[in-house]
Short mmCIF file of C-alpha atoms in Angstrom, two decimals:
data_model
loop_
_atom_site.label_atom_id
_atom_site.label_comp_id
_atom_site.label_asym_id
_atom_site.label_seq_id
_atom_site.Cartn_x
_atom_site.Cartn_y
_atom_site.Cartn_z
CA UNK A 1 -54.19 -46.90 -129.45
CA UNK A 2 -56.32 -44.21 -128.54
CA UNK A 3 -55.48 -42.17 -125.81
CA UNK A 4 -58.45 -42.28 -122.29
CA UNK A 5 -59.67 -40.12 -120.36
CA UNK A 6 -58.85 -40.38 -116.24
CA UNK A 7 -57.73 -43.83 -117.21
CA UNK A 8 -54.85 -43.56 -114.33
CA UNK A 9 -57.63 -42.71 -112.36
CA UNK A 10 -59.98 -45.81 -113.51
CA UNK A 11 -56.79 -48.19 -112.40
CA UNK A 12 -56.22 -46.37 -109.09
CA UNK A 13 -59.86 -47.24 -108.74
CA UNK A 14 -59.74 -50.84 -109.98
CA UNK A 15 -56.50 -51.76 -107.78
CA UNK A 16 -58.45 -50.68 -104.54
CA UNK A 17 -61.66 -52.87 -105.91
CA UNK A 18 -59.12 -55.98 -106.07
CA UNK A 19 -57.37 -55.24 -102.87
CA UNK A 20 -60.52 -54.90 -101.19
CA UNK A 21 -62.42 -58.06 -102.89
CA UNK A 22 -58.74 -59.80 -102.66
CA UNK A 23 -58.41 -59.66 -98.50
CA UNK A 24 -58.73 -62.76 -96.87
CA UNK A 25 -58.87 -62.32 -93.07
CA UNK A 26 -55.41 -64.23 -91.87
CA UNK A 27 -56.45 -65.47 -88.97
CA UNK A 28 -58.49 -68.16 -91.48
CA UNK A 29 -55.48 -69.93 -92.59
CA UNK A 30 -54.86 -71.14 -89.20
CA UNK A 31 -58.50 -71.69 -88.28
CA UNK A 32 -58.83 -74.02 -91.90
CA UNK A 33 -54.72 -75.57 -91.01
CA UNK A 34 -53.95 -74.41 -94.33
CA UNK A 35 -50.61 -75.24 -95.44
CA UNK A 36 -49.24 -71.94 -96.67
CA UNK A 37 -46.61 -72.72 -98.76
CA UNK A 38 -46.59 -76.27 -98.61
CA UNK A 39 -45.30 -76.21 -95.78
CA UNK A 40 -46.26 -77.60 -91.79
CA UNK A 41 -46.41 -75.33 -89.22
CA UNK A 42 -42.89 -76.21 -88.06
CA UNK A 43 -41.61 -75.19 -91.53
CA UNK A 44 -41.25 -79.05 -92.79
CA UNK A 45 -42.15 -78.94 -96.84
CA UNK A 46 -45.74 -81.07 -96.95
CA UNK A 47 -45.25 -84.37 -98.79
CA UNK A 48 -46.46 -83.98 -102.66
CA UNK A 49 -44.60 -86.98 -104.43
CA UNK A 50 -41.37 -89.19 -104.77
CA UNK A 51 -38.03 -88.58 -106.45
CA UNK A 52 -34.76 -90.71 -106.87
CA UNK A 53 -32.96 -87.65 -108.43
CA UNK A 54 -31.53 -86.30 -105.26
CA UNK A 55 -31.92 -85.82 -102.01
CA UNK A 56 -31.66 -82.50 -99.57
CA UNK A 57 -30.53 -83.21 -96.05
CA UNK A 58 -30.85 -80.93 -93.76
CA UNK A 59 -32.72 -82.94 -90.70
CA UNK A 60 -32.41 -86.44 -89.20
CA UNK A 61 -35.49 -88.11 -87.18
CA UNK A 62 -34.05 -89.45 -83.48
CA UNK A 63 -36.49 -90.07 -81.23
CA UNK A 64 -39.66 -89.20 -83.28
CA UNK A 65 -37.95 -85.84 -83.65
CA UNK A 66 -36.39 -83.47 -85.99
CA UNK A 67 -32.73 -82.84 -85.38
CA UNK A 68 -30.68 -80.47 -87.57
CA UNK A 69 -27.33 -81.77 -88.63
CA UNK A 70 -24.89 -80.76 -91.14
CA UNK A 71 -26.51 -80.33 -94.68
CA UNK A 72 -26.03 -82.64 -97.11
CA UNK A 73 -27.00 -83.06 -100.72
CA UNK A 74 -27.33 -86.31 -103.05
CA UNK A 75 -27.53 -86.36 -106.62
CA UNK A 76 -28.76 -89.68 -107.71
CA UNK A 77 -27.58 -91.25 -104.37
CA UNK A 78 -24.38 -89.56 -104.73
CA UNK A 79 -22.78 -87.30 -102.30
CA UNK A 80 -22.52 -83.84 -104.44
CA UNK A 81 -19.40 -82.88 -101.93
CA UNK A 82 -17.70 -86.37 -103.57
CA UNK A 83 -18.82 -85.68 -106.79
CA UNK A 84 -16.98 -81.96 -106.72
CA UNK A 85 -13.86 -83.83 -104.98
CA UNK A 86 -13.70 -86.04 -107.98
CA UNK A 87 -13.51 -83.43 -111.04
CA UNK A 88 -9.50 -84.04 -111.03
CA UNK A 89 -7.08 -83.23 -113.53
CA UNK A 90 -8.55 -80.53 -115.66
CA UNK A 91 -12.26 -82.29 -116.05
CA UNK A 92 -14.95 -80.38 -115.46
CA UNK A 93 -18.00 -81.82 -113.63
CA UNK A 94 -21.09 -79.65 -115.29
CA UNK A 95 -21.74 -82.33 -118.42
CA UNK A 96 -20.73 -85.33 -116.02
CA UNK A 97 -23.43 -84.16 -113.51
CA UNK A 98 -26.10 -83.63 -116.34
CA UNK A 99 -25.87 -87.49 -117.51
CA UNK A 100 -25.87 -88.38 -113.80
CA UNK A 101 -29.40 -86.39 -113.48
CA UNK A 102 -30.37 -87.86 -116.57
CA UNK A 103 -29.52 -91.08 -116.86
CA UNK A 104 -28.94 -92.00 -112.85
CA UNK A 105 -25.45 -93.11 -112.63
CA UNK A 106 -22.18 -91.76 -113.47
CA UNK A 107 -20.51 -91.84 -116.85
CA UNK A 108 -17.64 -93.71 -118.09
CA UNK A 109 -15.04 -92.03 -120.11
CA UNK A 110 -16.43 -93.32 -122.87
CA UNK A 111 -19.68 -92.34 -122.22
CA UNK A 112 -18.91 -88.95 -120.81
CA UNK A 113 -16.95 -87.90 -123.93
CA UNK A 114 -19.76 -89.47 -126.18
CA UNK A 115 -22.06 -87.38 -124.03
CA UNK A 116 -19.77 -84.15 -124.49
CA UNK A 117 -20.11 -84.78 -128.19
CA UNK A 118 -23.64 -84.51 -128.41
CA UNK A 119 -23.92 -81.65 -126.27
CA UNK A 120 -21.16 -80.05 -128.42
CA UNK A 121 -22.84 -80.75 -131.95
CA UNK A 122 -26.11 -79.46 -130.41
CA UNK A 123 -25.21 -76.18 -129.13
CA UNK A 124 -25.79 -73.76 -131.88
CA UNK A 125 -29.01 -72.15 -132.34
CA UNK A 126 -30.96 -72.80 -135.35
CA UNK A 127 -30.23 -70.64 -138.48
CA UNK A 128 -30.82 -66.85 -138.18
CA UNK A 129 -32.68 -67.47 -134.80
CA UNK A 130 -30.16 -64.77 -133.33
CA UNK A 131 -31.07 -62.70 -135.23
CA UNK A 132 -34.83 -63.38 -135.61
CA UNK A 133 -35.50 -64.33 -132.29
CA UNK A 134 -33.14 -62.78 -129.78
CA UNK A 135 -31.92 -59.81 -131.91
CA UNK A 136 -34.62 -58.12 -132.96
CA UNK A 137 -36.88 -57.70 -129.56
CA UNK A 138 -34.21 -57.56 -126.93
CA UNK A 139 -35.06 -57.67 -123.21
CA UNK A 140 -33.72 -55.76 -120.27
CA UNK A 141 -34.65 -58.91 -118.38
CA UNK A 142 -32.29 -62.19 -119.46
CA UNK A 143 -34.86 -64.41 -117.73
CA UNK A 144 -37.58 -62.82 -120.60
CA UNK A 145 -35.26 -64.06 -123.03
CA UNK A 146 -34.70 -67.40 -122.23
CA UNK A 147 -38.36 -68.17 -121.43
CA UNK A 148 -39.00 -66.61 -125.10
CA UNK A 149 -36.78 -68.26 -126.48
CA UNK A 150 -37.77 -71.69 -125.30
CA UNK A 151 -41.15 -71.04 -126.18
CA UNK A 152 -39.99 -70.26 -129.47
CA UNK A 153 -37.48 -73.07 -130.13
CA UNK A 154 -41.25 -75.35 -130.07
CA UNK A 155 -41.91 -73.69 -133.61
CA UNK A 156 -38.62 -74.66 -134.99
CA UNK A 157 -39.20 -78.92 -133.73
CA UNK A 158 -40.74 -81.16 -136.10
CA UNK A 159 -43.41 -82.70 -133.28
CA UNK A 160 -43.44 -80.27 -129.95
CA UNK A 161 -46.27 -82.35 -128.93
CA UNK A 162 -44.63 -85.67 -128.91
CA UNK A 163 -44.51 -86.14 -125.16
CA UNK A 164 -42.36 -89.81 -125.78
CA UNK A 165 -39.46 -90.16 -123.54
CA UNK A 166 -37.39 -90.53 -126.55
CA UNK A 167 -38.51 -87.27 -128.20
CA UNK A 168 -38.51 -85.54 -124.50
CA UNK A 169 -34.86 -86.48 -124.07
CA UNK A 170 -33.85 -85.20 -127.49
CA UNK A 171 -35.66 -82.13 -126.21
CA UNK A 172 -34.19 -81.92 -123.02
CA UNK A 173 -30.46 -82.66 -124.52
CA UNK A 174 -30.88 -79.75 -126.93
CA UNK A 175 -31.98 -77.50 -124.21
CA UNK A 176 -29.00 -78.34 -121.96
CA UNK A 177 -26.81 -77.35 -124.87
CA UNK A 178 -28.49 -73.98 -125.73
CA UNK A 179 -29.25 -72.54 -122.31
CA UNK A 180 -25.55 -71.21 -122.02
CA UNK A 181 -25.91 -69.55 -125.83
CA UNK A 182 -29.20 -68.12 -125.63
CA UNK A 183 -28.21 -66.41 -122.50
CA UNK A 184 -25.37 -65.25 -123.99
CA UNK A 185 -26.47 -63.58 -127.20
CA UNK A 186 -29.45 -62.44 -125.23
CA UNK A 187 -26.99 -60.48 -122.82
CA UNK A 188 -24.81 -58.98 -125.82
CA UNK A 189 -27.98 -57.52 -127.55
CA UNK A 190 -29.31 -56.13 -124.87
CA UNK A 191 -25.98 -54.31 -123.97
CA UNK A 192 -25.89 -53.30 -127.79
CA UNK A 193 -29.31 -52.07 -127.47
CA UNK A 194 -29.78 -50.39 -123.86
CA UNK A 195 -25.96 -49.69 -123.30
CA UNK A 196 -24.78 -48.63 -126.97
CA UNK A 197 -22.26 -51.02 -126.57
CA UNK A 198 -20.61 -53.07 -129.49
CA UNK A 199 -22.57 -56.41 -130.71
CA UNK A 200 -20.05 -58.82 -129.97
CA UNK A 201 -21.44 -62.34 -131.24
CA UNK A 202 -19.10 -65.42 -130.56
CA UNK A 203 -19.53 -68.88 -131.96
CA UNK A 204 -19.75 -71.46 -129.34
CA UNK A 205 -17.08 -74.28 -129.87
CA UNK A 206 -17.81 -77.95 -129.62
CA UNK A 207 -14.82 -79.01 -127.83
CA UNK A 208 -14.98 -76.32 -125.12
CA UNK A 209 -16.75 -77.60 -121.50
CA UNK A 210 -20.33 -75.80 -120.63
CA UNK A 211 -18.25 -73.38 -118.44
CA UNK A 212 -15.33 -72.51 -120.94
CA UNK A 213 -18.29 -71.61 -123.45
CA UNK A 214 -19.98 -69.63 -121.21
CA UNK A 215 -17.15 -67.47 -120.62
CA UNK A 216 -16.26 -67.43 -124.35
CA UNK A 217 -19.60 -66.13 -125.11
CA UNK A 218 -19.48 -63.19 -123.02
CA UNK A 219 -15.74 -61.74 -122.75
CA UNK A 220 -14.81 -59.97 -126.21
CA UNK A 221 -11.46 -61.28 -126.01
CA UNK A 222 -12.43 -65.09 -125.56
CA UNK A 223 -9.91 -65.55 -122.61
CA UNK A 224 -10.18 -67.22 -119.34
CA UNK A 225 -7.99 -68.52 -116.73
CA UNK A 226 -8.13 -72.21 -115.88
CA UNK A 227 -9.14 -71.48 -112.38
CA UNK A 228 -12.27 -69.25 -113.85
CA UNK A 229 -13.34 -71.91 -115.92
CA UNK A 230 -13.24 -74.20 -112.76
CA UNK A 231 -15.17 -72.32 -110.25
CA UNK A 232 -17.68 -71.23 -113.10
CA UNK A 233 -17.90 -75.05 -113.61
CA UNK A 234 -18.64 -75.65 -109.82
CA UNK A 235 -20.95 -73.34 -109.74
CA UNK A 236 -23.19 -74.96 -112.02
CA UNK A 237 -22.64 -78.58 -110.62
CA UNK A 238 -23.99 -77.23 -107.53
CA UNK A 239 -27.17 -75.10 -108.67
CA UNK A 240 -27.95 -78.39 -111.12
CA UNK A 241 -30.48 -79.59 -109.02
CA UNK A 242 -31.69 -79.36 -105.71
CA UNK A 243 -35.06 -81.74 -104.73
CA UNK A 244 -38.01 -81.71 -106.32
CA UNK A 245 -40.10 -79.52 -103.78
CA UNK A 246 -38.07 -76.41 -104.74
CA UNK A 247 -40.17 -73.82 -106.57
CA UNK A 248 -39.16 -73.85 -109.85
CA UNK A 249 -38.80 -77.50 -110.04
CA UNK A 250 -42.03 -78.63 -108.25
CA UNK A 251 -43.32 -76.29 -111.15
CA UNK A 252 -41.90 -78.31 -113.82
CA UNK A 253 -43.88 -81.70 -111.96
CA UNK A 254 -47.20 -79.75 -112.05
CA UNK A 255 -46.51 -78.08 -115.68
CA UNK A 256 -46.08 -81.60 -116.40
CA UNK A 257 -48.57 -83.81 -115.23
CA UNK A 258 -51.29 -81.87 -117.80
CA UNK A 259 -49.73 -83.70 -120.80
CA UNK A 260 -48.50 -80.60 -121.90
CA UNK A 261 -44.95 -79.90 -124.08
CA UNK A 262 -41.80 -79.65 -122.76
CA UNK A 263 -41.02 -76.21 -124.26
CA UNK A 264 -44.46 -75.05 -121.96
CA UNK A 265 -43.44 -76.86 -118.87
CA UNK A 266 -39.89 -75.62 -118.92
CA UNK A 267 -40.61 -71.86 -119.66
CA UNK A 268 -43.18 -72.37 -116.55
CA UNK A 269 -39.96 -73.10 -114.36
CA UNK A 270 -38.38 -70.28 -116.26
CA UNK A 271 -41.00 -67.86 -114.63
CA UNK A 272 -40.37 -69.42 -111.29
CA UNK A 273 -36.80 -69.11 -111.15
CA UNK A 274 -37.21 -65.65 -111.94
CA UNK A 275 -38.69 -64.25 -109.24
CA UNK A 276 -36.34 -62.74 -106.63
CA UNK A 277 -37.65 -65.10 -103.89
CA UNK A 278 -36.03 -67.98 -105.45
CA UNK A 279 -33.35 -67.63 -108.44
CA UNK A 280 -32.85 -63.65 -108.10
CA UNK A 281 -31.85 -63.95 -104.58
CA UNK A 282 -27.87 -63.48 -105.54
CA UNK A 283 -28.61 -60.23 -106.79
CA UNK A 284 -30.43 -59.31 -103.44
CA UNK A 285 -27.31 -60.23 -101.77
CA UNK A 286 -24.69 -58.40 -103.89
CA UNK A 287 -27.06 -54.96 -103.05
CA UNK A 288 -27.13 -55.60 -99.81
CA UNK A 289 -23.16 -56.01 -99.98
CA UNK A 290 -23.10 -52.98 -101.78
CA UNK A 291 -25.22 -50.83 -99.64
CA UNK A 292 -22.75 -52.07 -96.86
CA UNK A 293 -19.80 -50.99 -98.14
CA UNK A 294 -21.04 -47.44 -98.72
CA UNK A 295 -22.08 -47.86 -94.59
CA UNK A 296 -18.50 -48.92 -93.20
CA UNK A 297 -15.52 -47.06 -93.44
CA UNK A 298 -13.12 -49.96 -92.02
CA UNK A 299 -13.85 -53.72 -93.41
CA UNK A 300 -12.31 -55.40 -90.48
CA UNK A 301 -13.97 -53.62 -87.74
CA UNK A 302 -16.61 -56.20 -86.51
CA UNK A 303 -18.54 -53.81 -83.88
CA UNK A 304 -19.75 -51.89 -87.02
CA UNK A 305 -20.50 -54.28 -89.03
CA UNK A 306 -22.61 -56.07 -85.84
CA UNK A 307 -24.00 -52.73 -85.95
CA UNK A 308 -25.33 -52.73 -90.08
CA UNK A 309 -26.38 -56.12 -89.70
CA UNK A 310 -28.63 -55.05 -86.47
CA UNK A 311 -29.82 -52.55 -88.35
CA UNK A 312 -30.96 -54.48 -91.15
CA UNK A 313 -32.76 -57.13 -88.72
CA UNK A 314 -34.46 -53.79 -87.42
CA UNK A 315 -35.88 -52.80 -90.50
CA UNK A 316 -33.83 -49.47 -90.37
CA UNK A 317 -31.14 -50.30 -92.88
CA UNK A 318 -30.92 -51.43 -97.11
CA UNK A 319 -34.48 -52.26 -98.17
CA UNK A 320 -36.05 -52.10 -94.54
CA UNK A 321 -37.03 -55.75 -94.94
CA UNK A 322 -35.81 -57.07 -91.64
CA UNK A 323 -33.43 -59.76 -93.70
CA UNK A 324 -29.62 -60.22 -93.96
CA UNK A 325 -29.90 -61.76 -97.48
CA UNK A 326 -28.26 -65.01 -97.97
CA UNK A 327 -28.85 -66.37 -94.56
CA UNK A 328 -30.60 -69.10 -93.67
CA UNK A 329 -32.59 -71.84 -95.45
CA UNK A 330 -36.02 -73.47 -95.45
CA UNK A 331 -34.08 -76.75 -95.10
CA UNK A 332 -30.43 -76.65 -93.97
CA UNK A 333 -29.66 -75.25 -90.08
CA UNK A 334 -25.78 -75.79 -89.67
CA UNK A 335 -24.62 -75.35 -92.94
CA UNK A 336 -25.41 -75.47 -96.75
CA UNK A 337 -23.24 -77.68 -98.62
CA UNK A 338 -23.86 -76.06 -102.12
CA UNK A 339 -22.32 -72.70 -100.02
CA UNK A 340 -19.50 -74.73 -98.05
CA UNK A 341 -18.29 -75.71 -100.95
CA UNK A 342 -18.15 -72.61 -103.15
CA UNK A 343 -16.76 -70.73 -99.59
CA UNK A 344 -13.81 -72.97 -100.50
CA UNK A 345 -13.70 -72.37 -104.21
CA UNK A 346 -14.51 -68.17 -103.89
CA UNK A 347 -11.41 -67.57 -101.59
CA UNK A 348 -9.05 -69.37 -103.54
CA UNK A 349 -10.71 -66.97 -106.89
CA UNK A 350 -10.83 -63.89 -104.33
CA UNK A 351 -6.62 -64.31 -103.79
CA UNK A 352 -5.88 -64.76 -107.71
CA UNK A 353 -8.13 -61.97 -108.87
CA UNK A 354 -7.48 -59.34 -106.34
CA UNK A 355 -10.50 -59.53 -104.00
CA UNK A 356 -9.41 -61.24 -101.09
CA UNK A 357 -10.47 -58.41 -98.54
CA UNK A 358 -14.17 -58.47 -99.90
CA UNK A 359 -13.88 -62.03 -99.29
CA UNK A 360 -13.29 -61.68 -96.18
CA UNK A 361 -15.87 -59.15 -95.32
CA UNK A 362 -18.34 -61.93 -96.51
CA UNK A 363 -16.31 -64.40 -93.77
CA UNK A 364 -17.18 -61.60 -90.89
CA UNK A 365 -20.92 -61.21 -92.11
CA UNK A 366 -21.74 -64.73 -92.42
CA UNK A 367 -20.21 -65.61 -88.88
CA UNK A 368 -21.90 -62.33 -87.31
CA UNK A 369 -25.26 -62.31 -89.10
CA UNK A 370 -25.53 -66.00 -87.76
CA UNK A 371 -25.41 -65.04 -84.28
CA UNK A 372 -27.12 -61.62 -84.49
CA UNK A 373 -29.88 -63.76 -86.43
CA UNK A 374 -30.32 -66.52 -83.39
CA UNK A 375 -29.92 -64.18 -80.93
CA UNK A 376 -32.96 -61.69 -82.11
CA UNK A 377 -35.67 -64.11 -83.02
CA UNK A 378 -34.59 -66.48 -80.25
CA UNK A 379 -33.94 -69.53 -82.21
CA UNK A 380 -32.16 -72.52 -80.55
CA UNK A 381 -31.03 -73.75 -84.39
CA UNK A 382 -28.20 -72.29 -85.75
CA UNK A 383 -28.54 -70.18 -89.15
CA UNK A 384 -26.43 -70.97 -91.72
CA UNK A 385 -25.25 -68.89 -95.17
CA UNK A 386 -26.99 -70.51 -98.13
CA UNK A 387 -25.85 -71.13 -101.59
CA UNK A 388 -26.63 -67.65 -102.90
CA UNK A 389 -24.51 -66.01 -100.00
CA UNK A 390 -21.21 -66.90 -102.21
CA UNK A 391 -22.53 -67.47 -105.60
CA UNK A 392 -22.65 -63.53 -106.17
CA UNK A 393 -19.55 -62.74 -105.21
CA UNK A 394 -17.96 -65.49 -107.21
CA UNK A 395 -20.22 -64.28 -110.30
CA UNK A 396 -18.61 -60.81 -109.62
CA UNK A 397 -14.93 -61.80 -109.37
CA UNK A 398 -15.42 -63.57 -112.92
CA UNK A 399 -16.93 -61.01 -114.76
CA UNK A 400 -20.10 -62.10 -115.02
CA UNK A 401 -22.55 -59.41 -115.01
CA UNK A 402 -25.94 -58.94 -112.55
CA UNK A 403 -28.17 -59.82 -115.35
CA UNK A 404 -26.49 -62.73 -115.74
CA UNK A 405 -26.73 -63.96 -112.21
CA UNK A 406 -29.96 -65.55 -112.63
CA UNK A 407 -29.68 -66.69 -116.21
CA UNK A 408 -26.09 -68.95 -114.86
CA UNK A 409 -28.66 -70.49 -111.98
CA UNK A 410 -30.72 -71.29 -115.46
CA UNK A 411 -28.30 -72.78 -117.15
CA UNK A 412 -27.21 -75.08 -114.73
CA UNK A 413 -30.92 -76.17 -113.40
CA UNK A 414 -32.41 -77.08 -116.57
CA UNK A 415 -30.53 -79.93 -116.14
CA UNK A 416 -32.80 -81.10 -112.94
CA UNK A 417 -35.80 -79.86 -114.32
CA UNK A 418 -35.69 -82.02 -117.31
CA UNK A 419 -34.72 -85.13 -114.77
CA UNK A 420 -37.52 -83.90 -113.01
CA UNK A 421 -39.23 -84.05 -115.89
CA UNK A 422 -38.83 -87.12 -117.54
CA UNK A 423 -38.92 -88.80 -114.11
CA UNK A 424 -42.68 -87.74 -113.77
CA UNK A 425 -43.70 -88.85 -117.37
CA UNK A 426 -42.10 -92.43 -116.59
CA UNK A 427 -44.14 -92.69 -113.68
CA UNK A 428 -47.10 -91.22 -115.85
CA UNK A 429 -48.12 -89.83 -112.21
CA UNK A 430 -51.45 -87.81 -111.94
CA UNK A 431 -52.39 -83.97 -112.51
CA UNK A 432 -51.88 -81.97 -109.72
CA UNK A 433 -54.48 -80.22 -108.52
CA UNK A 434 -54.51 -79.32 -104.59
CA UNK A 435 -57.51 -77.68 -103.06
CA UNK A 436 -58.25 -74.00 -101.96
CA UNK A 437 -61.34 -73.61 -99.79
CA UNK A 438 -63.47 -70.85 -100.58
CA UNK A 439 -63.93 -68.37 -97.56
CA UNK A 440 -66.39 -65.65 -99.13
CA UNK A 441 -69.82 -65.07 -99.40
CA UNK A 442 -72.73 -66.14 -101.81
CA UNK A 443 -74.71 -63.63 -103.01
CA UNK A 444 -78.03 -62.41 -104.90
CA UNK A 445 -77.49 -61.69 -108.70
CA UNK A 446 -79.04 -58.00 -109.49
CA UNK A 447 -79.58 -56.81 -112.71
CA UNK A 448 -77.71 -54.31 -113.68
CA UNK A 449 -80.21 -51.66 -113.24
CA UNK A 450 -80.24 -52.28 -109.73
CA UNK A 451 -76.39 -52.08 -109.34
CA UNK A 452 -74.72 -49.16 -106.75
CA UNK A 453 -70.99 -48.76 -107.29
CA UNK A 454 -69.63 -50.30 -103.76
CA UNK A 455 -66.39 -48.16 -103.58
CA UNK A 456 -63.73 -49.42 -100.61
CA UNK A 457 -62.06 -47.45 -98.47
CA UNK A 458 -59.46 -46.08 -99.85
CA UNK A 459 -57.55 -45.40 -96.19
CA UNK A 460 -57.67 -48.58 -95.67
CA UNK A 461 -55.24 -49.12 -97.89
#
């Protein structure tokens, strides 16, 4: 490509053109009751459709109003902290909390190991697309990968198109199965590439739970502890689904209500997930962790960690955002369940793998952040941790590295957003197209004779 002249200079100039053409005065959102977000102004998501997949509880209406309680989540009608109870003796929940999402009801034995099966014989990737897919342009960014990948994998299916629920199951079933190997392989060519580390290429085995594999995948040595396997398994029960207004999911509804494939409409939720506002925000929390430790001296003593934290809500500490990452959600007040639960799961990992004092650093930040939170932007509702508080942590203690993080929150959400999915081509709903009102000016067309460059203000900016 040939080289330009000033051409830094000609973007310099055409980022201050779209800044300036690109400012809306704020005070017009409120003037038009715009719901930013999708959201009312007292934070409540706006209405946009109907789901039977599950259900986030965070509020209960008494009175005509909104009172917090302890959060709750439903898959299918089923209480998620019941469903985690019941994975006894050995059984993982991942593949049993797929069909539920799926199908809407939980699984025999018969039907779960049939289910297993499936899943098994449809994990490997089709021939040489390792190599010709994920091999041979590796990514420093997982998330790239995967949404690649998918979009690829519509090539290699004898009707893409065919939006049947039959063919969209199929579809959906493969997906499931692949997520956890795509990942993988992705990860170990981009170490071989960008870290000059050994290729180290696993086959995934049939027999092996969506958890074991994962772990298989990515450890040279193939070995994992039953308790790893467990928590990793937990982990992705609980980041399976979560509501239909979430970001990435209410994504997948609009991606599909245009007719389109599901390879399109799941690499759409792919680029969702990705951002750090919504899938990355783990990682966020793991810096913030790590910028803390380099900050206190002494783990246990609570005035300076009150101290960090205040900082950080000050915009004089980490990334001078004025958040303590991992606190607080758009829907739960006294407490996440997806986090409760993995609290319970991460200390009993912390004491077996040797990191039960960062554990309970996380203890002292979550109780102290909560107060220091309510107490400086005078809120009345508690603030709770959120899933991604834990999830980090527990990604840490089993080896699973950073780029990773977001890939795992992947591989267990496809599972929703093909529910999601199928759920809105059943009910064949319409295309979603909300409105934006249009707050500039009309103006005269000139020829472009008559045209004088209108540069902004650059100080503005």
């Amino acid at each position: 490509m040939k080289e330009l002249k000033n051409y830094n200079e000609d973007i310099d100039t055409y980022m201050h053109f779209c800044m300036d053409s690109g400012h809306i005065d704020q005070k017009l959102y409120t003037k038009f009751d715009v719901k930013r977000g999708l959201r009312e102004s007292n934070g409540k998501g706006v209405l946009t459709g109907l789901t039977e997949i599950s259900d986030v509880v965070g509020f209960e209406e008494k009175d005509g109003e909104r009172v917090p309680v302890d959060g709750r989540l439903y898959f299918q009608g089923y209480d998620v902290k019941k469903l985690c109870e019941g994975f006894r003796d050995g059984r993982h929940g991942f593949e049993e909390t797929a069909f539920l999402l799926l199908f809407g009801d939980l699984p025999t034995e018969e039907q779960l190991d049939r289910f297993m099966e499936i899943l098994g014989n449809l994990r490997p990737l089709p021939e040489n697309f390792n190599r010709d897919v994920i091999m041979k342009a590796p990514s420093r960014n997982i998330m790239n990968m995967l949404q690649r990948s998918v979009l690829t994998l519509y090539s290699y299916d004898e009707d893409p198109d065919d939006i049947d629920i039959r063919h969209v199951l199929e579809q959906s079933l493969s997906l499931i199965a692949r997520f956890p190997v795509i990942a993988a392989y992705s990860y170990q060519s981009f170490r071989h590439k960008y870290m000059d580390s050994s290729l180290v290429i696993h086959r995934p085995k049939a027999e092996l739970s969506t958890a074991e594999n994962i772990l298989r995948l990515l450890r040279p040595d193939c070995k994992f502890t039953e308790l790893e396997a467990k928590v990793l398994d937990i982990c992705l029960v609980l980041h399976a689904e979560h509501g239909g207004g979430n970001n990435s999911t209410f994504t997948d509804h609009v991606i599909t209500t245009t007719g389109t494939d599901t390879y399109a409409a799941i690499a759409g939720s792919l680029g969702s997930l990705k951002g750090p506002r919504h899938g990355g925000a783990n990682i966020k929390v793991q810096k913030m962790f790590a910028d803390m430790k380099q900050h206190l001296s002494d783990w246990e003593n609570e005035d300076s960690i009150r101290e960090y934290l205040q900082k950080l809500l000050d915009k004089e500490g980490f990334d001078h955002s004025g958040l303590i990452y991992g606190m607080g959600h758009a829907v739960y007040s006294y407490s996440d369940p997806r986090a409760v639960i993995l609290k319970s799961y991460a200390k009993a990992l912390s004491k077996e793998n040797g990191f039960y004092k960062e554990f309970e650093l996380y203890e002292r930040v979550e109780r102290i952040a909560g107060e220091l939170i309510m107490e400086n932007r005078n809120r009345t509702k508690p603030v709770c941790a959120n899933v991604d508080f834990y999830s980090g942590l527990v990604y840490t203690m089993l080896k699973i590295p950073e780029e990773l993080f977001t890939p795992m929150f992947a591989i267990a959400r496809i599972s929703g957003w093909s529910a999601h999915r199928i759920e809105e081509l059943v009910n064949n709903g319409k295309i979603i197209r909300p409105a934006y009102k249009y707050v500039g000016t009309h103006k005269e067309y000139l020829p472009i004779e008559s045209r004088e460059p209108d540069y902004p203000d650059y100080s503005d900016f």
